[in-house]
Amino acid sequence: MNCNEARQHWNLYHDSEGDVELHFRIEEHLANCPDCAEWFHSQSRLEEMLVQKLAARTPEPDLWNRVLVGSGLLKPARSRRWILFSGMAACAATIALLVVWNGGRAPGVVENDLADLTGSWHERLASGNEPLQFQSQSDLEVEDYLRHQVSFPVRCPPRKDAGFAVRGAGVCRLADQPAAYLAGHIDMTPVSIFVMPRDSLAAFFENAGAVPGQVTHRRTGSLETVLGVIDRNAVLVVGQTDPARLERVLRAYGTYPDHL
Ligand SMILES: [Zn+2]
């Protein structure tokens, strides 16, 4: 027996199959051929590794089904179209669940909450934690100051119109959008007005659809927020008071033209 013949019969030898005569001749060759002895040894090691790997793997149900279908033991349960449809149905159910989970917001959208952002600014301004950039009790002085701070027109409702007594103003950013604020009081209650370009509302999912003339309220804890679109601006009035009083300030804001 030469090397070629010996290696050709490795399978029979390894599995202890074949006749006794064949095994005897292979053993005789391996005893005299170190190369084949080494080759047989490495083949056996490889075989063992494969057996271990296959034993460790859990069979895939889908693969198993395909084997059964292929063998004719199992009829294919679903056509391709049905699988696609059920896949779409499952997908739609997932989206519906996400919408409910997010309280009606589009899944995956990072939410900039305008009421939360303005509420947080209002509380810092009212508590004095955020110093007013410009202090004045004159609505005309405040308007003049802001005219040099932001590129969009900002008005300050005169006190006689809605009872809003201004004490100062400044600029801030709401979700990276430039905004101006007016801090003041209605009677003794701190109230803040935030003004930003109307286009900036696009950054706020819940308010992106706000239209001129439409006023929306939102209560967050004890804080009320009233939002309206006036000319080119979005205007928010925030305070811990009756939303009707805040809305009166908002309406007053819209009743006189820009001093530009
Ligand atoms: Zn050999």
PDB file of C-alpha atoms and ligand atoms in Angstrom:
ATOM      1  CA  MET A   1       0.000   0.000   0.000  1.00  0.00           C
ATOM      2  CA  ASN A   2       1.327   3.408  -0.932  1.00  0.00           C
ATOM      3  CA  CYS A   3       0.603   6.781   0.757  1.00  0.00           C
ATOM      4  CA  ASN A   4      -2.213   7.643  -1.674  1.00  0.00           C
ATOM      5  CA  GLU A   5      -4.085   4.412  -1.094  1.00  0.00           C
ATOM      6  CA  ALA A   6      -3.678   4.690   2.672  1.00  0.00           C
ATOM      7  CA  ARG A   7      -5.063   8.260   2.796  1.00  0.00           C
ATOM      8  CA  GLN A   8      -7.944   7.388   0.440  1.00  0.00           C
ATOM      9  CA  HIS A   9      -9.121   4.842   3.004  1.00  0.00           C
ATOM     10  CA  TRP A  10      -8.739   7.108   6.026  1.00  0.00           C
ATOM     11  CA  ASN A  11     -12.540   7.366   6.470  1.00  0.00           C
ATOM     12  CA  LEU A  12     -13.036   3.607   6.631  1.00  0.00           C
ATOM     13  CA  TYR A  13     -10.081   3.269   8.974  1.00  0.00           C
ATOM     14  CA  HIS A  14     -11.232   6.122  11.262  1.00  0.00           C
ATOM     15  CA  ASP A  15     -14.809   4.795  11.458  1.00  0.00           C
ATOM     16  CA  SER A  16     -13.536   1.257  12.017  1.00  0.00           C
ATOM     17  CA  GLU A  17     -15.294   0.175   8.856  1.00  0.00           C
ATOM     18  CA  GLY A  18     -13.968  -1.888   5.994  1.00  0.00           C
ATOM     19  CA  ASP A  19     -12.483  -5.331   6.213  1.00  0.00           C
ATOM     20  CA  VAL A  20      -9.816  -6.587   8.571  1.00  0.00           C
ATOM     21  CA  GLU A  21      -7.371  -7.007   5.723  1.00  0.00           C
ATOM     22  CA  LEU A  22      -7.655  -3.273   4.827  1.00  0.00           C
ATOM     23  CA  HIS A  23      -7.094  -2.176   8.458  1.00  0.00           C
ATOM     24  CA  PHE A  24      -4.073  -4.416   8.721  1.00  0.00           C
ATOM     25  CA  ARG A  25      -2.512  -2.989   5.544  1.00  0.00           C
ATOM     26  CA  ILE A  26      -3.174   0.636   6.632  1.00  0.00           C
ATOM     27  CA  GLU A  27      -1.618   0.006  10.070  1.00  0.00           C
ATOM     28  CA  GLU A  28       1.344  -1.596   8.404  1.00  0.00           C
ATOM     29  CA  HIS A  29       1.793   1.502   6.194  1.00  0.00           C
ATOM     30  CA  LEU A  30       1.430   3.956   9.101  1.00  0.00           C
ATOM     31  CA  ALA A  31       4.027   2.036  11.094  1.00  0.00           C
ATOM     32  CA  ASN A  32       6.534   2.603   8.326  1.00  0.00           C
ATOM     33  CA  CYS A  33       5.439   6.085   7.107  1.00  0.00           C
ATOM     34  CA  PRO A  34       5.759   8.908   9.675  1.00  0.00           C
ATOM     35  CA  ASP A  35       4.202  11.397   7.189  1.00  0.00           C
ATOM     36  CA  CYS A  36       0.982   9.413   6.849  1.00  0.00           C
ATOM     37  CA  ALA A  37       0.930   8.665  10.590  1.00  0.00           C
ATOM     38  CA  GLU A  38       1.055  12.423  11.238  1.00  0.00           C
ATOM     39  CA  TRP A  39      -1.562  13.092   8.527  1.00  0.00           C
ATOM     40  CA  PHE A  40      -3.960  10.455   9.977  1.00  0.00           C
ATOM     41  CA  HIS A  41      -3.514  11.933  13.464  1.00  0.00           C
ATOM     42  CA  SER A  42      -4.334  15.490  12.353  1.00  0.00           C
ATOM     43  CA  GLN A  43      -7.348  14.251  10.345  1.00  0.00           C
ATOM     44  CA  SER A  44      -8.696  12.547  13.461  1.00  0.00           C
ATOM     45  CA  ARG A  45      -8.216  15.719  15.535  1.00  0.00           C
ATOM     46  CA  LEU A  46     -10.070  17.778  12.923  1.00  0.00           C
ATOM     47  CA  GLU A  47     -12.915  15.278  12.920  1.00  0.00           C
ATOM     48  CA  GLU A  48     -13.224  15.436  16.726  1.00  0.00           C
ATOM     49  CA  MET A  49     -13.358  19.238  16.677  1.00  0.00           C
ATOM     50  CA  LEU A  50     -16.132  19.204  14.070  1.00  0.00           C
ATOM     51  CA  VAL A  51     -18.156  16.708  16.085  1.00  0.00           C
ATOM     52  CA  GLN A  52     -17.836  18.864  19.222  1.00  0.00           C
ATOM     53  CA  LYS A  53     -18.828  22.023  17.342  1.00  0.00           C
ATOM     54  CA  LEU A  54     -21.906  20.414  15.824  1.00  0.00           C
ATOM     55  CA  ALA A  55     -22.951  19.017  19.215  1.00  0.00           C
ATOM     56  CA  ALA A  56     -22.689  22.495  20.807  1.00  0.00           C
ATOM     57  CA  ARG A  57     -24.954  24.126  18.211  1.00  0.00           C
ATOM     58  CA  THR A  58     -28.692  24.142  18.801  1.00  0.00           C
ATOM     59  CA  PRO A  59     -30.457  23.234  15.586  1.00  0.00           C
ATOM     60  CA  GLU A  60     -32.265  26.130  13.898  1.00  0.00           C
ATOM     61  CA  PRO A  61     -36.026  25.482  13.784  1.00  0.00           C
ATOM     62  CA  ASP A  62     -36.248  27.189  10.408  1.00  0.00           C
ATOM     63  CA  LEU A  63     -33.485  24.995   9.004  1.00  0.00           C
ATOM     64  CA  TRP A  64     -35.196  21.948  10.464  1.00  0.00           C
ATOM     65  CA  ASN A  65     -38.496  22.982   8.850  1.00  0.00           C
ATOM     66  CA  ARG A  66     -36.757  23.466   5.526  1.00  0.00           C
ATOM     67  CA  VAL A  67     -35.275  19.993   5.825  1.00  0.00           C
ATOM     68  CA  LEU A  68     -38.705  18.526   6.579  1.00  0.00           C
ATOM     69  CA  VAL A  69     -40.373  20.473   3.767  1.00  0.00           C
ATOM     70  CA  GLY A  70     -37.574  19.500   1.402  1.00  0.00           C
ATOM     71  CA  SER A  71     -37.919  15.854   2.359  1.00  0.00           C
ATOM     72  CA  GLY A  72     -41.671  16.024   1.695  1.00  0.00           C
ATOM     73  CA  LEU A  73     -42.545  15.171   5.308  1.00  0.00           C
ATOM     74  CA  LEU A  74     -44.005  18.627   5.912  1.00  0.00           C
ATOM     75  CA  LYS A  75     -46.052  20.792   3.575  1.00  0.00           C
ATOM     76  CA  PRO A  76     -45.011  24.446   3.398  1.00  0.00           C
ATOM     77  CA  ALA A  77     -47.458  26.229   5.734  1.00  0.00           C
ATOM     78  CA  ARG A  78     -47.228  29.714   4.268  1.00  0.00           C
ATOM     79  CA  SER A  79     -46.584  31.212   0.892  1.00  0.00           C
ATOM     80  CA  ARG A  80     -44.003  33.984   0.579  1.00  0.00           C
ATOM     81  CA  ARG A  81     -46.745  36.617   0.282  1.00  0.00           C
ATOM     82  CA  TRP A  82     -48.382  35.563   3.523  1.00  0.00           C
ATOM     83  CA  ILE A  83     -45.069  35.676   5.384  1.00  0.00           C
ATOM     84  CA  LEU A  84     -44.473  39.187   4.070  1.00  0.00           C
ATOM     85  CA  PHE A  85     -47.963  40.284   5.089  1.00  0.00           C
ATOM     86  CA  SER A  86     -47.713  38.835   8.575  1.00  0.00           C
ATOM     87  CA  GLY A  87     -44.326  40.515   8.845  1.00  0.00           C
ATOM     88  CA  MET A  88     -45.909  43.838   7.943  1.00  0.00           C
ATOM     89  CA  ALA A  89     -48.763  43.265  10.380  1.00  0.00           C
ATOM     90  CA  ALA A  90     -46.297  42.551  13.169  1.00  0.00           C
ATOM     91  CA  CYS A  91     -44.382  45.680  12.201  1.00  0.00           C
ATOM     92  CA  ALA A  92     -47.522  47.843  12.283  1.00  0.00           C
ATOM     93  CA  ALA A  93     -48.408  46.456  15.706  1.00  0.00           C
ATOM     94  CA  THR A  94     -44.944  47.385  16.960  1.00  0.00           C
ATOM     95  CA  ILE A  95     -45.273  50.933  15.642  1.00  0.00           C
ATOM     96  CA  ALA A  96     -48.736  51.314  17.197  1.00  0.00           C
ATOM     97  CA  LEU A  97     -47.315  50.121  20.510  1.00  0.00           C
ATOM     98  CA  LEU A  98     -44.451  52.615  20.282  1.00  0.00           C
ATOM     99  CA  VAL A  99     -46.839  55.462  19.502  1.00  0.00           C
ATOM    100  CA  VAL A 100     -48.941  54.608  22.552  1.00  0.00           C
ATOM    101  CA  TRP A 101     -45.817  54.161  24.657  1.00  0.00           C
ATOM    102  CA  ASN A 102     -44.522  57.584  23.643  1.00  0.00           C
ATOM    103  CA  GLY A 103     -47.880  59.211  24.244  1.00  0.00           C
ATOM    104  CA  GLY A 104     -48.680  59.712  20.583  1.00  0.00           C
ATOM    105  CA  ARG A 105     -45.258  60.969  19.550  1.00  0.00           C
ATOM    106  CA  ALA A 106     -43.487  59.591  16.524  1.00  0.00           C
ATOM    107  CA  PRO A 107     -41.148  56.768  17.544  1.00  0.00           C
ATOM    108  CA  GLY A 108     -37.469  57.600  17.533  1.00  0.00           C
ATOM    109  CA  VAL A 109     -38.014  61.361  17.589  1.00  0.00           C
ATOM    110  CA  VAL A 110     -36.045  63.132  20.288  1.00  0.00           C
ATOM    111  CA  GLU A 111     -38.556  65.354  21.966  1.00  0.00           C
ATOM    112  CA  ASN A 112     -37.888  69.018  22.657  1.00  0.00           C
ATOM    113  CA  ASP A 113     -40.628  69.978  25.062  1.00  0.00           C
ATOM    114  CA  LEU A 114     -41.288  73.692  24.689  1.00  0.00           C
ATOM    115  CA  ALA A 115     -43.494  73.900  27.798  1.00  0.00           C
ATOM    116  CA  ASP A 116     -40.815  72.193  29.916  1.00  0.00           C
ATOM    117  CA  LEU A 117     -38.029  74.399  28.558  1.00  0.00           C
ATOM    118  CA  THR A 118     -39.897  77.680  29.016  1.00  0.00           C
ATOM    119  CA  GLY A 119     -41.214  76.495  32.395  1.00  0.00           C
ATOM    120  CA  SER A 120     -37.675  75.831  33.576  1.00  0.00           C
ATOM    121  CA  TRP A 121     -36.515  79.275  32.392  1.00  0.00           C
ATOM    122  CA  HIS A 122     -39.522  80.937  34.005  1.00  0.00           C
ATOM    123  CA  GLU A 123     -38.797  79.331  37.368  1.00  0.00           C
ATOM    124  CA  ARG A 124     -35.134  80.353  37.268  1.00  0.00           C
ATOM    125  CA  LEU A 125     -36.071  83.934  36.337  1.00  0.00           C
ATOM    126  CA  ALA A 126     -38.831  84.142  38.959  1.00  0.00           C
ATOM    127  CA  SER A 127     -36.617  82.741  41.732  1.00  0.00           C
ATOM    128  CA  GLY A 128     -33.736  85.060  40.839  1.00  0.00           C
ATOM    129  CA  ASN A 129     -31.418  82.118  40.077  1.00  0.00           C
ATOM    130  CA  GLU A 130     -31.150  83.504  36.563  1.00  0.00           C
ATOM    131  CA  PRO A 131     -30.247  87.216  36.754  1.00  0.00           C
ATOM    132  CA  LEU A 132     -32.119  89.455  34.311  1.00  0.00           C
ATOM    133  CA  GLN A 133     -29.833  90.576  31.495  1.00  0.00           C
ATOM    134  CA  PHE A 134     -31.620  93.928  31.325  1.00  0.00           C
ATOM    135  CA  GLN A 135     -33.670  95.455  34.124  1.00  0.00           C
ATOM    136  CA  SER A 136     -36.370  98.000  33.429  1.00  0.00           C
ATOM    137  CA  GLN A 137     -40.011  98.572  34.276  1.00  0.00           C
ATOM    138  CA  SER A 138     -40.599 100.422  31.008  1.00  0.00           C
ATOM    139  CA  ASP A 139     -42.102  98.408  28.186  1.00  0.00           C
ATOM    140  CA  LEU A 140     -40.569 100.763  25.600  1.00  0.00           C
ATOM    141  CA  GLU A 141     -37.071 100.472  27.104  1.00  0.00           C
ATOM    142  CA  VAL A 142     -37.365  96.688  27.165  1.00  0.00           C
ATOM    143  CA  GLU A 143     -38.474  96.606  23.529  1.00  0.00           C
ATOM    144  CA  ASP A 144     -35.603  98.866  22.564  1.00  0.00           C
ATOM    145  CA  TYR A 145     -33.105  96.651  24.403  1.00  0.00           C
ATOM    146  CA  LEU A 146     -34.333  93.458  22.734  1.00  0.00           C
ATOM    147  CA  ARG A 147     -34.331  95.079  19.298  1.00  0.00           C
ATOM    148  CA  HIS A 148     -30.532  95.068  19.526  1.00  0.00           C
ATOM    149  CA  GLN A 149     -30.320  91.532  20.914  1.00  0.00           C
ATOM    150  CA  VAL A 150     -32.381  89.414  18.524  1.00  0.00           C
ATOM    151  CA  SER A 151     -33.081  89.491  14.793  1.00  0.00           C
ATOM    152  CA  PHE A 152     -36.854  89.120  15.174  1.00  0.00           C
ATOM    153  CA  PRO A 153     -39.299  91.752  16.504  1.00  0.00           C
ATOM    154  CA  VAL A 154     -40.257  91.497  20.179  1.00  0.00           C
ATOM    155  CA  ARG A 155     -42.958  93.592  21.795  1.00  0.00           C
ATOM    156  CA  CYS A 156     -43.701  94.219  25.418  1.00  0.00           C
ATOM    157  CA  PRO A 157     -47.412  94.502  26.203  1.00  0.00           C
ATOM    158  CA  PRO A 158     -48.089  97.777  28.062  1.00  0.00           C
ATOM    159  CA  ARG A 159     -49.214  97.241  31.631  1.00  0.00           C
ATOM    160  CA  LYS A 160     -52.591  98.891  31.045  1.00  0.00           C
ATOM    161  CA  ASP A 161     -53.517  96.308  28.400  1.00  0.00           C
ATOM    162  CA  ALA A 162     -53.248  93.047  30.294  1.00  0.00           C
ATOM    163  CA  GLY A 163     -51.859  93.818  33.720  1.00  0.00           C
ATOM    164  CA  PHE A 164     -48.389  92.518  32.856  1.00  0.00           C
ATOM    165  CA  ALA A 165     -45.791  94.610  34.731  1.00  0.00           C
ATOM    166  CA  VAL A 166     -42.393  94.067  33.149  1.00  0.00           C
ATOM    167  CA  ARG A 167     -39.246  94.135  35.284  1.00  0.00           C
ATOM    168  CA  GLY A 168     -36.650  93.061  32.753  1.00  0.00           C
ATOM    169  CA  ALA A 169     -35.688  91.114  29.662  1.00  0.00           C
ATOM    170  CA  GLY A 170     -32.987  89.064  28.005  1.00  0.00           C
ATOM    171  CA  VAL A 171     -32.212  86.401  25.459  1.00  0.00           C
ATOM    172  CA  CYS A 172     -31.992  82.649  25.834  1.00  0.00           C
ATOM    173  CA  ARG A 173     -31.952  79.519  23.718  1.00  0.00           C
ATOM    174  CA  LEU A 174     -34.750  76.977  23.707  1.00  0.00           C
ATOM    175  CA  ALA A 175     -33.576  73.663  22.203  1.00  0.00           C
ATOM    176  CA  ASP A 176     -30.887  75.603  20.321  1.00  0.00           C
ATOM    177  CA  GLN A 177     -33.433  78.096  18.958  1.00  0.00           C
ATOM    178  CA  PRO A 178     -32.855  81.786  19.761  1.00  0.00           C
ATOM    179  CA  ALA A 179     -35.532  83.277  21.980  1.00  0.00           C
ATOM    180  CA  ALA A 180     -36.184  86.466  23.919  1.00  0.00           C
ATOM    181  CA  TYR A 181     -37.771  86.607  27.339  1.00  0.00           C
ATOM    182  CA  LEU A 182     -39.682  89.276  29.213  1.00  0.00           C
ATOM    183  CA  ALA A 183     -39.901  88.748  32.960  1.00  0.00           C
ATOM    184  CA  GLY A 184     -42.537  90.440  35.054  1.00  0.00           C
ATOM    185  CA  HIS A 185     -45.656  90.058  37.162  1.00  0.00           C
ATOM    186  CA  ILE A 186     -49.404  89.979  36.920  1.00  0.00           C
ATOM    187  CA  ASP A 187     -50.459  91.375  40.303  1.00  0.00           C
ATOM    188  CA  MET A 188     -47.985  89.567  42.581  1.00  0.00           C
ATOM    189  CA  THR A 189     -47.575  86.454  40.431  1.00  0.00           C
ATOM    190  CA  PRO A 190     -44.363  86.077  38.418  1.00  0.00           C
ATOM    191  CA  VAL A 191     -45.094  85.712  34.707  1.00  0.00           C
ATOM    192  CA  SER A 192     -42.636  85.294  31.841  1.00  0.00           C
ATOM    193  CA  ILE A 193     -43.164  85.867  28.136  1.00  0.00           C
ATOM    194  CA  PHE A 194     -41.002  84.006  25.635  1.00  0.00           C
ATOM    195  CA  VAL A 195     -40.800  85.074  22.002  1.00  0.00           C
ATOM    196  CA  MET A 196     -39.141  83.191  19.176  1.00  0.00           C
ATOM    197  CA  PRO A 197     -39.389  83.175  15.387  1.00  0.00           C
ATOM    198  CA  ARG A 198     -42.443  81.245  14.285  1.00  0.00           C
ATOM    199  CA  ASP A 199     -40.252  78.955  12.141  1.00  0.00           C
ATOM    200  CA  SER A 200     -38.462  77.773  15.279  1.00  0.00           C
ATOM    201  CA  LEU A 201     -41.587  75.845  16.271  1.00  0.00           C
ATOM    202  CA  ALA A 202     -40.501  73.208  13.757  1.00  0.00           C
ATOM    203  CA  ALA A 203     -38.000  72.072  16.415  1.00  0.00           C
ATOM    204  CA  PHE A 204     -40.862  71.216  18.762  1.00  0.00           C
ATOM    205  CA  PHE A 205     -42.899  68.254  17.615  1.00  0.00           C
ATOM    206  CA  GLU A 206     -45.983  69.008  19.696  1.00  0.00           C
ATOM    207  CA  ASN A 207     -46.160  72.652  18.637  1.00  0.00           C
ATOM    208  CA  ALA A 208     -44.895  72.418  15.060  1.00  0.00           C
ATOM    209  CA  GLY A 209     -48.454  72.606  13.741  1.00  0.00           C
ATOM    210  CA  ALA A 210     -49.424  75.765  15.658  1.00  0.00           C
ATOM    211  CA  VAL A 211     -51.266  78.230  13.416  1.00  0.00           C
ATOM    212  CA  PRO A 212     -51.947  81.969  13.782  1.00  0.00           C
ATOM    213  CA  GLY A 213     -55.028  82.743  15.829  1.00  0.00           C
ATOM    214  CA  GLN A 214     -54.941  79.388  17.582  1.00  0.00           C
ATOM    215  CA  VAL A 215     -54.031  79.523  21.263  1.00  0.00           C
ATOM    216  CA  THR A 216     -53.038  76.382  23.122  1.00  0.00           C
ATOM    217  CA  HIS A 217     -52.709  75.833  26.856  1.00  0.00           C
ATOM    218  CA  ARG A 218     -50.641  73.348  28.729  1.00  0.00           C
ATOM    219  CA  ARG A 219     -50.478  72.642  32.421  1.00  0.00           C
ATOM    220  CA  THR A 220     -47.244  71.172  33.831  1.00  0.00           C
ATOM    221  CA  GLY A 221     -47.544  70.666  37.562  1.00  0.00           C
ATOM    222  CA  SER A 222     -48.806  73.997  38.904  1.00  0.00           C
ATOM    223  CA  LEU A 223     -47.403  75.920  35.945  1.00  0.00           C
ATOM    224  CA  GLU A 224     -49.577  77.082  33.065  1.00  0.00           C
ATOM    225  CA  THR A 225     -48.220  77.715  29.586  1.00  0.00           C
ATOM    226  CA  VAL A 226     -50.160  79.497  26.854  1.00  0.00           C
ATOM    227  CA  LEU A 227     -48.840  79.441  23.292  1.00  0.00           C
ATOM    228  CA  GLY A 228     -49.925  81.433  20.285  1.00  0.00           C
ATOM    229  CA  VAL A 229     -48.543  82.359  16.874  1.00  0.00           C
ATOM    230  CA  ILE A 230     -48.585  86.119  16.331  1.00  0.00           C
ATOM    231  CA  ASP A 231     -47.400  87.428  12.977  1.00  0.00           C
ATOM    232  CA  ARG A 232     -43.896  86.027  12.473  1.00  0.00           C
ATOM    233  CA  ASN A 233     -43.465  84.995  16.086  1.00  0.00           C
ATOM    234  CA  ALA A 234     -44.349  82.215  18.453  1.00  0.00           C
ATOM    235  CA  VAL A 235     -45.251  83.704  21.825  1.00  0.00           C
ATOM    236  CA  LEU A 236     -45.478  81.800  25.096  1.00  0.00           C
ATOM    237  CA  VAL A 237     -46.786  83.189  28.367  1.00  0.00           C
ATOM    238  CA  VAL A 238     -45.848  81.175  31.450  1.00  0.00           C
ATOM    239  CA  GLY A 239     -46.924  81.522  35.050  1.00  0.00           C
ATOM    240  CA  GLN A 240     -48.437  79.864  38.079  1.00  0.00           C
ATOM    241  CA  THR A 241     -51.824  81.441  37.554  1.00  0.00           C
ATOM    242  CA  ASP A 242     -55.167  81.154  35.790  1.00  0.00           C
ATOM    243  CA  PRO A 243     -54.475  80.437  32.096  1.00  0.00           C
ATOM    244  CA  ALA A 244     -57.178  82.958  31.168  1.00  0.00           C
ATOM    245  CA  ARG A 245     -54.977  85.735  32.613  1.00  0.00           C
ATOM    246  CA  LEU A 246     -51.995  84.455  30.633  1.00  0.00           C
ATOM    247  CA  GLU A 247     -54.108  84.305  27.499  1.00  0.00           C
ATOM    248  CA  ARG A 248     -55.139  87.930  28.072  1.00  0.00           C
ATOM    249  CA  VAL A 249     -51.441  88.888  27.991  1.00  0.00           C
ATOM    250  CA  LEU A 250     -50.991  86.869  24.814  1.00  0.00           C
ATOM    251  CA  ARG A 251     -53.995  88.553  23.154  1.00  0.00           C
ATOM    252  CA  ALA A 252     -52.697  91.960  24.243  1.00  0.00           C
ATOM    253  CA  TYR A 253     -49.352  91.103  22.664  1.00  0.00           C
ATOM    254  CA  GLY A 254     -51.079  90.646  19.337  1.00  0.00           C
ATOM    255  CA  THR A 255     -53.194  93.797  19.356  1.00  0.00           C
ATOM    256  CA  TYR A 256     -50.575  96.364  18.454  1.00  0.00           C
ATOM    257  CA  PRO A 257     -48.084  96.503  15.584  1.00  0.00           C
ATOM    258  CA  ASP A 258     -44.300  96.143  15.724  1.00  0.00           C
ATOM    259  CA  HIS A 259     -42.477  99.383  16.496  1.00  0.00           C
ATOM    260  CA  LEU A 260     -40.022  98.776  13.695  1.00  0.00           C
TER     261      LEU A 260
HETATM  262 ZN    ZN B   1       2.505   7.108   3.622  1.00  0.00          ZN
END
